[in-house]
Amino acid sequence: MRSIGAVNYCARRVPSNLLTWGREPDVCNGDAPHRSREMMKFSWDNYKRYAWGKNELRPLTRNGHIGNMFGGLRGASIIDSLDTLYIMGLTEEYNDAKEWVQTSLDLNSNGEASLFEVNIRYVGGLLAAYYLTGEEMYKNKVLELGEKLLPAFNTPTGIPRGVINLGSGTSWSWGWASAGSSILAEFGTLHLEFVHLSELSGNPVYTEKVMNIRKLLNKIEKPHGLYPNFLSPVSGNWVQHHVSIGGLGDSFYEYLIKSYLMSDKTDGEAKKMYYGAMEAIEANLVQKSPGGLTYMAEWRGGILDHKMGHLACFSGGMIGIGADDGAPEKRQHFLDLAAEITHTCHESYTRSATKLGPEAFRFDGGGEATATRLSDRYYILRPEVIESYMYMWRLTHDPKYREWGWEAVEALEQHCRVESGFSGIRDVYTMTASHDNMQQSFFLSETLKYLYLLFSDDDLLPLEDWVFNTEAHPLPVIRRSCAQDEATQDKTSSE
Ligand code: DMJ
């Protein structure tokens, strides 16, 4: 028997309810938790066999993929899997992963890395592994890595650039981002991890960096109260008026409400920004289709693009977890909106031949919740729809969310499982599979973890105690009472 939430953390005090790890799943849920655990083991075993130490598995060609998102860092699938293996009780596999981190994770890399991706996968993954297990090694590694990210903030405004060389500290903007701008979903998705880096190191610099981003966002004018996706790190002005709850914007909104929740509901500024943003989103982006489906359109300088990306489907869960803390009279409204968005995302799955959803679906050109462009028909094992099922299950216990999760399990098994792992597919509308030969690391950290949680009891990583970063790595709520205890202790010891 092991416990989950092993770190003795006063702010570092993780949840009081100690849970057995790898416990037998609830029999009422039948095969489901076993199945997602088996899918994890299968994905992991194949990664280990054919791609060990590389970033992802290529399951058809049976080799590893390195890519260019993490600079010289390796083992993205290992770091992303640590907490999933741990909570599923895949002990041997977890121990192999831990040993690799201990002996082979080399942080002295010199390549060009995405600040955002390194933060959500590596920093998030190592922090969660530390909080779950209490292994000091993870803490040492994550603090070493955190320090290497700091030079990205050396810009005239303190808004970090998107790409950083982890060796030299030089940073620059993505070539594709307009006019050297930084991306809202990238610089806006650092807060949770950076606050924990300050907690663990005792060094306020990380919190200062992210609070400075927030300060600037609060200061500048927002068109109709909306946050555009591109901002200049030099002038601190918006570069284009494109607003999206999907790619480029998404996790910025997610981190506002989660910052509030992770602060034990003390971060009033995050709360205000979240509900303010929600008001603007509802006024400008939320739409109802002729067929009665609620969706979030994209906004381009006042003109709506009636399209919703798979990425935007995380918003059902986000609006759900934010329902309780807005104005009391809006609680039911937010829960209804969360349910409607989740329903629409489910429709994007059920309207395809494979019962998996496309990368983007539209509400114009005659169809609803279906991809109209060939280039939007793919599915790369993304988690967002299942993520919303998990949150909505926890919030409502409506059995339909587990049924929908099970449909996704069956579709993944039928269309994405190949002989040596799981692969994305190129067209969700055809039964003749064309696989993309990539087992994304977020499949292990998010898709399978959210499925497992959907079919487990609510006291496995309860939402009152844990906040999931955008890569599904659980971070503990920083308890206000503990902060007070520590302040009293400090005072007493200095007297
Ligand atoms: C993940 O890396 C994270 O969820 C991120 O916020 C968005 N995209 C992928 C999964 O789709």
Short mmCIF file of C-alpha atoms and ligand atoms in Angstrom, two decimals:
data_model
loop_
_atom_site.label_atom_id
_atom_site.label_comp_id
_atom_site.label_asym_id
_atom_site.label_seq_id
_atom_site.Cartn_x
_atom_site.Cartn_y
_atom_site.Cartn_z
CA MET A 1 0.00 0.00 0.00
CA ARG A 2 1.30 3.44 -0.89
CA SER A 3 -0.23 6.80 -0.42
CA ILE A 4 -0.89 9.45 -3.01
CA GLY A 5 0.13 12.92 -2.01
CA ALA A 6 3.28 11.90 -0.22
CA VAL A 7 4.95 15.24 0.23
CA ASN A 8 4.66 16.77 3.63
CA TYR A 9 3.71 20.14 2.33
CA CYS A 10 2.15 22.80 4.43
CA ALA A 11 1.72 25.11 1.62
CA ARG A 12 3.54 21.95 0.78
CA ARG A 13 0.75 20.05 2.50
CA VAL A 14 -0.93 18.07 -0.16
CA PRO A 15 -4.34 16.61 0.43
CA SER A 16 -5.16 15.16 3.69
CA ASN A 17 -6.99 12.22 2.25
CA LEU A 18 -4.36 9.61 1.69
CA LEU A 19 -5.26 7.25 -1.04
CA THR A 20 -4.04 3.84 -1.89
CA TRP A 21 -2.26 3.79 -5.16
CA GLY A 22 -3.06 1.31 -7.83
CA ARG A 23 -6.13 0.19 -5.95
CA GLU A 24 -8.60 -2.12 -7.55
CA PRO A 25 -11.04 -0.14 -9.61
CA ASP A 26 -14.64 0.25 -8.47
CA VAL A 27 -16.47 -2.86 -9.71
CA CYS A 28 -19.56 -0.82 -10.57
CA ASN A 29 -17.60 0.76 -13.39
CA GLY A 30 -16.91 -2.63 -14.86
CA ASP A 31 -14.03 -2.89 -17.22
CA ALA A 32 -13.44 0.81 -17.76
CA PRO A 33 -10.62 1.75 -15.34
CA HIS A 34 -8.87 -1.53 -16.09
CA ARG A 35 -9.11 -0.77 -19.76
CA SER A 36 -7.56 2.70 -19.57
CA ARG A 37 -4.82 1.27 -17.33
CA GLU A 38 -4.18 -1.49 -19.85
CA MET A 39 -4.08 1.10 -22.66
CA MET A 40 -1.50 3.03 -20.66
CA LYS A 41 0.60 -0.07 -20.09
CA PHE A 42 0.43 -0.96 -23.78
CA SER A 43 1.42 2.57 -24.85
CA TRP A 44 4.21 2.68 -22.30
CA ASP A 45 5.59 -0.80 -23.04
CA ASN A 46 5.86 0.02 -26.72
CA TYR A 47 7.45 3.39 -26.05
CA LYS A 48 9.93 1.65 -23.79
CA ARG A 49 10.67 -1.05 -26.30
CA TYR A 50 11.08 1.07 -29.41
CA ALA A 51 11.69 4.67 -28.37
CA TRP A 52 13.19 4.68 -24.89
CA GLY A 53 14.68 8.07 -24.05
CA LYS A 54 13.32 9.72 -27.20
CA ASN A 55 10.45 12.19 -26.96
CA GLU A 56 7.67 10.17 -28.58
CA LEU A 57 7.06 6.75 -30.06
CA ARG A 58 6.44 6.29 -33.76
CA PRO A 59 4.28 3.19 -33.46
CA LEU A 60 4.16 2.12 -37.10
CA THR A 61 7.82 2.43 -37.93
CA ARG A 62 8.70 1.35 -34.36
CA ASN A 63 11.23 4.02 -33.61
CA GLY A 64 11.58 7.20 -31.61
CA HIS A 65 10.78 10.79 -32.51
CA ILE A 66 12.72 13.75 -31.14
CA GLY A 67 11.17 16.79 -32.84
CA ASN A 68 12.14 20.36 -32.12
CA MET A 69 9.82 21.52 -29.34
CA PHE A 70 11.96 20.71 -26.33
CA GLY A 71 15.39 21.93 -27.40
CA GLY A 72 17.87 19.24 -26.53
CA LEU A 73 15.67 17.81 -23.80
CA ARG A 74 14.71 14.17 -24.22
CA GLY A 75 12.28 11.72 -22.69
CA ALA A 76 9.11 13.86 -23.00
CA SER A 77 6.95 10.71 -22.89
CA ILE A 78 8.73 9.60 -19.72
CA ILE A 79 8.27 12.91 -17.90
CA ASP A 80 4.68 13.17 -19.11
CA SER A 81 3.96 9.61 -17.89
CA LEU A 82 5.43 9.68 -14.38
CA ASP A 83 2.26 10.74 -12.57
CA THR A 84 -0.08 8.66 -14.76
CA LEU A 85 1.95 5.50 -14.09
CA TYR A 86 2.07 6.36 -10.40
CA ILE A 87 -1.64 6.91 -9.91
CA MET A 88 -2.51 3.83 -11.95
CA GLY A 89 -0.24 1.74 -9.75
CA LEU A 90 1.95 0.61 -12.64
CA THR A 91 4.78 0.25 -10.17
CA GLU A 92 7.46 -1.41 -12.24
CA GLU A 93 6.88 0.99 -15.10
CA TYR A 94 6.92 3.98 -12.77
CA ASN A 95 10.21 2.79 -11.26
CA ASP A 96 11.79 2.51 -14.71
CA ALA A 97 10.63 6.03 -15.49
CA LYS A 98 12.00 7.35 -12.21
CA GLU A 99 15.34 5.69 -12.77
CA TRP A 100 15.60 7.26 -16.22
CA VAL A 101 14.95 10.71 -14.78
CA GLN A 102 17.58 10.09 -12.10
CA THR A 103 20.28 8.80 -14.42
CA SER A 104 19.56 10.13 -17.88
CA LEU A 105 17.52 13.33 -17.87
CA ASP A 106 20.10 15.81 -19.09
CA LEU A 107 19.09 19.40 -18.44
CA ASN A 108 22.28 20.84 -19.92
CA SER A 109 20.84 21.04 -23.36
CA ASN A 110 21.66 23.65 -25.91
CA GLY A 111 18.77 23.44 -28.33
CA GLU A 112 15.89 25.75 -29.10
CA ALA A 113 12.93 24.95 -26.92
CA SER A 114 9.37 26.17 -26.66
CA LEU A 115 9.09 27.86 -23.27
CA PHE A 116 5.43 26.84 -23.12
CA GLU A 117 5.94 23.17 -23.99
CA VAL A 118 8.91 22.75 -21.65
CA ASN A 119 6.93 24.39 -18.89
CA ILE A 120 3.69 22.42 -19.24
CA ARG A 121 5.32 19.02 -19.86
CA TYR A 122 8.69 19.03 -18.08
CA VAL A 123 8.19 21.54 -15.27
CA GLY A 124 4.59 20.39 -14.74
CA GLY A 125 5.50 16.70 -14.96
CA LEU A 126 8.41 16.95 -12.53
CA LEU A 127 6.44 19.09 -10.06
CA ALA A 128 3.56 16.61 -10.05
CA ALA A 129 5.95 13.67 -9.63
CA TYR A 130 7.51 15.44 -6.66
CA TYR A 131 4.22 16.28 -4.98
CA LEU A 132 2.83 12.79 -5.49
CA THR A 133 5.86 10.84 -4.37
CA GLY A 134 7.96 13.14 -2.20
CA GLU A 135 11.15 12.15 -4.08
CA GLU A 136 13.62 15.02 -3.58
CA MET A 137 15.28 14.17 -6.87
CA TYR A 138 12.29 15.57 -8.80
CA LYS A 139 12.41 18.76 -6.80
CA ASN A 140 16.12 19.25 -7.52
CA LYS A 141 15.62 18.62 -11.21
CA VAL A 142 12.65 20.93 -11.56
CA LEU A 143 14.38 23.78 -9.76
CA GLU A 144 17.42 23.37 -11.99
CA LEU A 145 15.18 23.48 -15.06
CA GLY A 146 13.10 26.41 -13.77
CA GLU A 147 16.21 28.57 -13.52
CA LYS A 148 17.07 27.91 -17.15
CA LEU A 149 13.72 29.33 -18.25
CA LEU A 150 14.16 32.70 -16.59
CA PRO A 151 16.18 34.44 -19.36
CA ALA A 152 13.14 34.18 -21.67
CA PHE A 153 11.63 37.02 -19.59
CA ASN A 154 14.46 39.43 -20.39
CA THR A 155 12.43 41.59 -22.75
CA PRO A 156 11.51 45.29 -22.53
CA THR A 157 8.12 44.42 -21.04
CA GLY A 158 8.94 41.20 -19.19
CA ILE A 159 6.54 39.31 -21.50
CA PRO A 160 8.60 36.25 -22.41
CA ARG A 161 9.40 35.26 -25.95
CA GLY A 162 8.21 31.89 -27.19
CA VAL A 163 11.51 30.17 -27.94
CA ILE A 164 14.55 29.86 -25.70
CA ASN A 165 17.94 28.26 -26.01
CA LEU A 166 18.24 26.46 -22.70
CA GLY A 167 22.03 26.56 -22.84
CA SER A 168 22.74 30.18 -23.76
CA GLY A 169 19.52 31.71 -22.47
CA THR A 170 18.99 33.55 -25.76
CA SER A 171 15.34 33.84 -26.65
CA TRP A 172 13.32 34.89 -29.67
CA SER A 173 9.80 34.85 -31.06
CA TRP A 174 8.34 32.17 -33.28
CA GLY A 175 9.00 32.93 -36.95
CA TRP A 176 5.31 32.35 -37.72
CA ALA A 177 3.98 34.70 -35.03
CA SER A 178 3.07 38.06 -36.51
CA ALA A 179 5.59 40.86 -36.04
CA GLY A 180 7.76 39.15 -33.46
CA SER A 181 4.85 38.76 -31.08
CA SER A 182 4.39 36.44 -28.13
CA ILE A 183 1.35 34.16 -27.91
CA LEU A 184 -1.34 34.60 -25.25
CA ALA A 185 -1.72 30.85 -24.60
CA GLU A 186 2.05 30.55 -24.20
CA PHE A 187 2.97 33.43 -21.88
CA GLY A 188 -0.41 33.02 -20.17
CA THR A 189 0.22 29.37 -19.28
CA LEU A 190 3.09 29.67 -16.84
CA HIS A 191 1.37 30.85 -13.70
CA LEU A 192 0.58 27.57 -11.92
CA GLU A 193 4.01 26.05 -12.40
CA PHE A 194 5.91 29.26 -11.62
CA VAL A 195 4.03 29.84 -8.37
CA HIS A 196 5.00 26.31 -7.32
CA LEU A 197 8.61 26.92 -8.33
CA SER A 198 8.65 29.85 -5.92
CA GLU A 199 7.00 27.75 -3.23
CA LEU A 200 9.57 25.01 -3.56
CA SER A 201 12.66 27.17 -3.97
CA GLY A 202 11.68 29.93 -1.55
CA ASN A 203 12.71 32.29 -4.36
CA PRO A 204 9.99 34.81 -5.25
CA VAL A 205 11.44 35.50 -8.68
CA TYR A 206 9.19 32.99 -10.46
CA THR A 207 6.02 34.44 -8.98
CA GLU A 208 7.26 37.95 -9.76
CA LYS A 209 7.75 37.05 -13.42
CA VAL A 210 4.22 35.76 -13.86
CA MET A 211 2.63 38.51 -11.79
CA ASN A 212 4.32 41.02 -14.04
CA ILE A 213 2.63 39.43 -17.07
CA ARG A 214 -0.69 39.75 -15.34
CA LYS A 215 0.00 43.37 -14.41
CA LEU A 216 0.61 44.28 -18.03
CA LEU A 217 -2.51 42.44 -19.22
CA ASN A 218 -4.57 44.30 -16.67
CA LYS A 219 -3.15 47.63 -17.74
CA ILE A 220 -3.66 47.49 -21.48
CA GLU A 221 -6.92 48.13 -23.22
CA LYS A 222 -8.84 45.08 -24.30
CA PRO A 223 -11.12 45.23 -27.35
CA HIS A 224 -14.64 44.57 -26.02
CA GLY A 225 -13.01 43.15 -22.89
CA LEU A 226 -11.41 40.37 -24.98
CA TYR A 227 -7.79 39.22 -24.92
CA PRO A 228 -6.29 38.94 -28.43
CA ASN A 229 -3.86 36.11 -29.13
CA PHE A 230 -0.75 38.10 -30.14
CA LEU A 231 1.12 40.64 -28.03
CA SER A 232 4.41 42.40 -28.66
CA PRO A 233 6.99 41.65 -25.93
CA VAL A 234 8.67 44.92 -26.91
CA SER A 235 5.84 47.45 -26.90
CA GLY A 236 3.38 45.54 -24.74
CA ASN A 237 0.60 46.17 -27.28
CA TRP A 238 -1.68 43.71 -29.04
CA VAL A 239 -0.44 42.90 -32.50
CA GLN A 240 -3.62 41.55 -34.09
CA HIS A 241 -7.20 41.32 -33.00
CA HIS A 242 -7.71 37.57 -33.28
CA VAL A 243 -9.41 36.03 -30.24
CA SER A 244 -9.85 32.32 -29.69
CA ILE A 245 -10.76 29.93 -26.90
CA GLY A 246 -9.02 27.27 -28.97
CA GLY A 247 -5.39 27.25 -30.13
CA LEU A 248 -3.31 30.37 -29.32
CA GLY A 249 -5.68 31.53 -26.56
CA ASP A 250 -7.04 28.46 -24.75
CA SER A 251 -4.97 27.73 -21.65
CA PHE A 252 -4.58 31.43 -20.74
CA TYR A 253 -8.24 31.38 -19.65
CA GLU A 254 -7.79 27.97 -18.02
CA TYR A 255 -4.89 29.29 -15.91
CA LEU A 256 -6.89 32.27 -14.65
CA ILE A 257 -9.54 30.16 -12.94
CA LYS A 258 -7.01 27.51 -11.91
CA SER A 259 -4.70 30.15 -10.38
CA TYR A 260 -7.63 31.23 -8.26
CA LEU A 261 -8.47 27.67 -7.25
CA MET A 262 -4.83 26.72 -6.61
CA SER A 263 -4.43 29.72 -4.30
CA ASP A 264 -7.14 28.27 -2.03
CA LYS A 265 -9.41 30.94 -3.51
CA THR A 266 -7.28 33.83 -2.24
CA ASP A 267 -6.07 35.16 -5.60
CA GLY A 268 -8.87 37.67 -6.13
CA GLU A 269 -7.15 39.26 -9.11
CA ALA A 270 -7.15 35.99 -11.06
CA LYS A 271 -10.80 35.50 -10.15
CA LYS A 272 -11.73 38.96 -11.38
CA MET A 273 -9.83 38.49 -14.64
CA TYR A 274 -11.43 35.09 -15.25
CA TYR A 275 -15.02 36.19 -14.72
CA GLY A 276 -14.36 39.41 -16.66
CA ALA A 277 -13.00 37.37 -19.58
CA MET A 278 -15.98 35.01 -19.37
CA GLU A 279 -18.37 37.91 -19.61
CA ALA A 280 -16.64 39.18 -22.75
CA ILE A 281 -16.52 35.66 -24.21
CA GLU A 282 -20.21 35.15 -23.61
CA ALA A 283 -21.08 38.53 -25.07
CA ASN A 284 -18.92 38.12 -28.18
CA LEU A 285 -18.05 34.49 -28.92
CA VAL A 286 -20.68 32.10 -27.59
CA GLN A 287 -23.14 31.15 -30.31
CA LYS A 288 -26.09 28.83 -30.80
CA SER A 289 -26.36 26.97 -34.11
CA PRO A 290 -29.68 26.62 -35.98
CA GLY A 291 -29.66 22.98 -34.82
CA GLY A 292 -29.40 24.09 -31.19
CA LEU A 293 -25.70 23.43 -30.52
CA THR A 294 -23.83 25.91 -28.34
CA TYR A 295 -20.30 26.69 -29.51
CA MET A 296 -17.47 29.19 -29.13
CA ALA A 297 -16.74 31.00 -32.38
CA GLU A 298 -13.42 32.75 -33.10
CA TRP A 299 -13.30 36.52 -33.38
CA ARG A 300 -11.27 38.43 -35.94
CA GLY A 301 -11.49 42.15 -35.33
CA GLY A 302 -15.23 41.96 -34.75
CA ILE A 303 -16.00 39.37 -37.44
CA LEU A 304 -16.95 35.88 -36.29
CA ASP A 305 -15.43 32.75 -37.73
CA HIS A 306 -17.95 29.99 -36.95
CA LYS A 307 -15.39 27.38 -36.20
CA MET A 308 -14.42 25.54 -33.04
CA GLY A 309 -11.14 23.69 -32.66
CA HIS A 310 -10.77 20.40 -30.77
CA LEU A 311 -8.47 22.38 -28.47
CA ALA A 312 -11.40 24.65 -27.50
CA CYS A 313 -13.28 21.64 -26.13
CA PHE A 314 -11.36 21.88 -22.85
CA SER A 315 -13.64 24.84 -22.11
CA GLY A 316 -16.59 22.65 -21.04
CA GLY A 317 -14.53 21.47 -18.07
CA MET A 318 -13.11 24.92 -17.39
CA ILE A 319 -16.50 26.61 -17.27
CA GLY A 320 -17.73 23.76 -15.08
CA ILE A 321 -15.01 24.13 -12.44
CA GLY A 322 -15.52 27.90 -12.46
CA ALA A 323 -19.29 27.69 -11.95
CA ASP A 324 -19.26 27.80 -8.16
CA ASP A 325 -17.25 30.96 -7.60
CA GLY A 326 -18.87 33.48 -9.90
CA ALA A 327 -21.97 35.44 -8.99
CA PRO A 328 -24.33 33.04 -7.15
CA GLU A 329 -27.15 33.72 -9.60
CA LYS A 330 -24.88 32.62 -12.47
CA ARG A 331 -23.88 29.26 -10.99
CA GLN A 332 -26.56 27.26 -12.78
CA HIS A 333 -26.04 29.26 -15.94
CA PHE A 334 -22.32 28.36 -16.00
CA LEU A 335 -23.06 24.70 -15.31
CA ASP A 336 -25.58 24.68 -18.17
CA LEU A 337 -23.12 26.39 -20.51
CA ALA A 338 -20.39 23.90 -19.55
CA ALA A 339 -22.78 21.01 -20.24
CA GLU A 340 -23.86 22.51 -23.58
CA ILE A 341 -20.29 23.00 -24.81
CA THR A 342 -19.38 19.46 -23.73
CA HIS A 343 -22.45 18.18 -25.55
CA THR A 344 -21.41 20.01 -28.73
CA CYS A 345 -17.93 18.52 -28.52
CA HIS A 346 -19.46 15.07 -28.06
CA GLU A 347 -21.55 15.74 -31.18
CA SER A 348 -18.35 16.44 -33.12
CA TYR A 349 -17.34 12.87 -32.20
CA THR A 350 -20.68 11.16 -32.84
CA ARG A 351 -21.06 12.81 -36.26
CA SER A 352 -17.92 11.13 -37.56
CA ALA A 353 -17.62 7.59 -38.89
CA THR A 354 -14.90 6.68 -36.38
CA LYS A 355 -16.62 8.33 -33.39
CA LEU A 356 -13.51 10.43 -32.86
CA GLY A 357 -13.58 14.17 -33.34
CA PRO A 358 -11.80 16.25 -35.99
CA GLU A 359 -9.14 18.89 -35.28
CA ALA A 360 -11.65 21.64 -36.06
CA PHE A 361 -15.36 21.67 -36.81
CA ARG A 362 -17.60 24.33 -38.26
CA PHE A 363 -21.11 25.67 -38.04
CA ASP A 364 -21.40 27.24 -41.46
CA GLY A 365 -21.48 25.91 -44.99
CA GLY A 366 -24.48 23.74 -44.28
CA GLY A 367 -23.05 21.43 -41.63
CA GLU A 368 -22.88 21.59 -37.86
CA ALA A 369 -20.08 20.29 -35.63
CA THR A 370 -18.34 18.69 -38.59
CA ALA A 371 -15.09 19.49 -40.38
CA THR A 372 -15.69 20.94 -43.80
CA ARG A 373 -12.04 21.22 -44.82
CA LEU A 374 -9.94 18.19 -45.63
CA SER A 375 -7.10 19.66 -43.60
CA ASP A 376 -9.22 19.69 -40.41
CA ARG A 377 -10.23 16.03 -40.44
CA TYR A 378 -7.40 14.55 -38.42
CA TYR A 379 -7.32 13.36 -34.79
CA ILE A 380 -3.96 13.22 -33.01
CA LEU A 381 -5.01 11.52 -29.75
CA ARG A 382 -5.92 14.84 -28.17
CA PRO A 383 -7.48 14.89 -24.68
CA GLU A 384 -9.72 17.98 -24.52
CA VAL A 385 -13.10 16.34 -25.10
CA ILE A 386 -12.41 13.53 -22.61
CA GLU A 387 -11.04 16.14 -20.20
CA SER A 388 -14.40 17.91 -20.22
CA TYR A 389 -16.22 14.57 -19.72
CA MET A 390 -14.07 13.97 -16.63
CA TYR A 391 -14.79 17.36 -15.06
CA MET A 392 -18.47 17.21 -15.92
CA TRP A 393 -18.73 13.72 -14.43
CA ARG A 394 -17.11 14.91 -11.21
CA LEU A 395 -19.40 17.96 -11.06
CA THR A 396 -22.72 16.35 -11.96
CA HIS A 397 -22.40 12.55 -11.79
CA ASP A 398 -24.58 12.37 -14.85
CA PRO A 399 -23.86 8.84 -16.20
CA LYS A 400 -23.84 10.09 -19.78
CA TYR A 401 -20.31 11.42 -19.28
CA ARG A 402 -19.02 7.96 -18.44
CA GLU A 403 -20.95 6.54 -21.39
CA TRP A 404 -19.35 9.12 -23.69
CA GLY A 405 -15.94 8.32 -22.22
CA TRP A 406 -16.52 4.67 -22.92
CA GLU A 407 -17.46 5.46 -26.54
CA ALA A 408 -14.11 7.22 -26.82
CA VAL A 409 -12.29 4.20 -25.37
CA GLU A 410 -13.91 1.94 -27.95
CA ALA A 411 -13.14 4.32 -30.80
CA LEU A 412 -9.51 4.67 -29.70
CA GLU A 413 -9.19 0.90 -29.50
CA GLN A 414 -10.74 0.37 -32.89
CA HIS A 415 -9.08 3.12 -34.89
CA CYS A 416 -5.93 4.23 -33.10
CA ARG A 417 -4.50 1.04 -31.58
CA VAL A 418 -1.90 -0.46 -33.88
CA GLU A 419 0.42 -3.36 -33.25
CA SER A 420 3.03 -1.32 -31.41
CA GLY A 421 1.21 1.51 -29.68
CA PHE A 422 -1.49 4.09 -30.36
CA SER A 423 -1.41 6.39 -33.34
CA GLY A 424 -3.31 9.46 -34.48
CA ILE A 425 -5.44 9.15 -37.63
CA ARG A 426 -5.62 11.40 -40.67
CA ASP A 427 -9.36 11.35 -41.27
CA VAL A 428 -12.03 10.75 -38.66
CA TYR A 429 -14.68 10.50 -41.36
CA THR A 430 -13.38 7.36 -43.00
CA MET A 431 -13.22 3.82 -41.66
CA THR A 432 -10.17 3.05 -43.77
CA ALA A 433 -7.51 4.00 -41.31
CA SER A 434 -4.62 6.17 -42.31
CA HIS A 435 -2.37 6.45 -39.26
CA ASP A 436 -0.04 9.38 -38.65
CA ASN A 437 2.59 7.20 -36.97
CA MET A 438 2.80 9.30 -33.79
CA GLN A 439 1.98 8.45 -30.20
CA GLN A 440 1.90 11.94 -28.70
CA SER A 441 3.25 12.32 -25.16
CA PHE A 442 0.00 14.09 -24.14
CA PHE A 443 -1.86 10.85 -24.87
CA LEU A 444 -0.03 9.34 -21.89
CA SER A 445 -0.21 12.36 -19.62
CA GLU A 446 -3.70 13.59 -20.44
CA THR A 447 -5.98 11.41 -22.56
CA LEU A 448 -5.38 8.20 -20.64
CA LYS A 449 -5.16 9.90 -17.24
CA TYR A 450 -8.47 11.72 -17.74
CA LEU A 451 -10.09 8.46 -18.88
CA TYR A 452 -8.79 6.69 -15.79
CA LEU A 453 -10.03 9.48 -13.52
CA LEU A 454 -13.40 9.54 -15.27
CA PHE A 455 -13.92 5.91 -14.31
CA SER A 456 -12.41 6.14 -10.81
CA ASP A 457 -13.91 7.36 -7.55
CA ASP A 458 -13.90 11.11 -6.95
CA ASP A 459 -11.43 10.82 -4.09
CA LEU A 460 -8.64 9.89 -6.48
CA LEU A 461 -7.01 13.33 -6.84
CA PRO A 462 -10.06 15.25 -5.56
CA LEU A 463 -10.69 18.58 -7.25
CA GLU A 464 -10.78 20.39 -3.90
CA ASP A 465 -7.15 19.51 -3.30
CA TRP A 466 -5.54 19.34 -6.72
CA VAL A 467 -5.47 21.49 -9.81
CA PHE A 468 -4.41 19.93 -13.11
CA ASN A 469 -2.04 21.94 -15.22
CA THR A 470 -2.85 22.15 -18.92
CA GLU A 471 -0.91 18.92 -19.56
CA ALA A 472 -2.97 17.17 -16.80
CA HIS A 473 -0.16 17.17 -14.25
CA PRO A 474 -1.72 17.53 -10.78
CA LEU A 475 -0.47 20.35 -8.58
CA PRO A 476 -1.64 20.77 -4.99
CA VAL A 477 -3.79 23.64 -3.82
CA ILE A 478 -1.65 25.94 -1.68
CA ARG A 479 -3.56 26.05 1.58
CA ARG A 480 -4.19 29.43 3.13
CA SER A 481 -4.27 27.97 6.65
CA CYS A 482 -0.81 26.52 6.12
CA ALA A 483 0.54 29.83 4.88
CA GLN A 484 -0.78 31.39 8.08
CA ASP A 485 0.73 28.61 10.23
CA GLU A 486 4.09 29.16 8.59
CA ALA A 487 3.93 32.92 9.14
CA THR A 488 3.17 32.35 12.82
CA GLN A 489 6.01 29.88 13.10
CA ASP A 490 8.43 32.31 11.46
CA LYS A 491 7.32 35.03 13.80
CA THR A 492 7.71 32.84 16.88
CA SER A 493 11.15 31.66 15.86
CA SER A 494 12.39 35.21 15.25
CA GLU A 495 11.18 36.39 18.66
C1 DMJ B 1 -1.50 19.62 -24.67
O1 DMJ B 1 -0.12 19.68 -24.79
C2 DMJ B 1 -2.02 20.67 -23.72
O2 DMJ B 1 -3.30 20.31 -23.31
C3 DMJ B 1 -2.05 22.04 -24.33
O3 DMJ B 1 -2.64 22.99 -23.48
C4 DMJ B 1 -2.81 22.03 -25.62
N1 DMJ B 1 -2.52 20.94 -26.48
C5 DMJ B 1 -2.09 19.67 -26.03
C6 DMJ B 1 -3.07 18.53 -26.24
O4 DMJ B 1 -3.96 18.65 -27.24
#
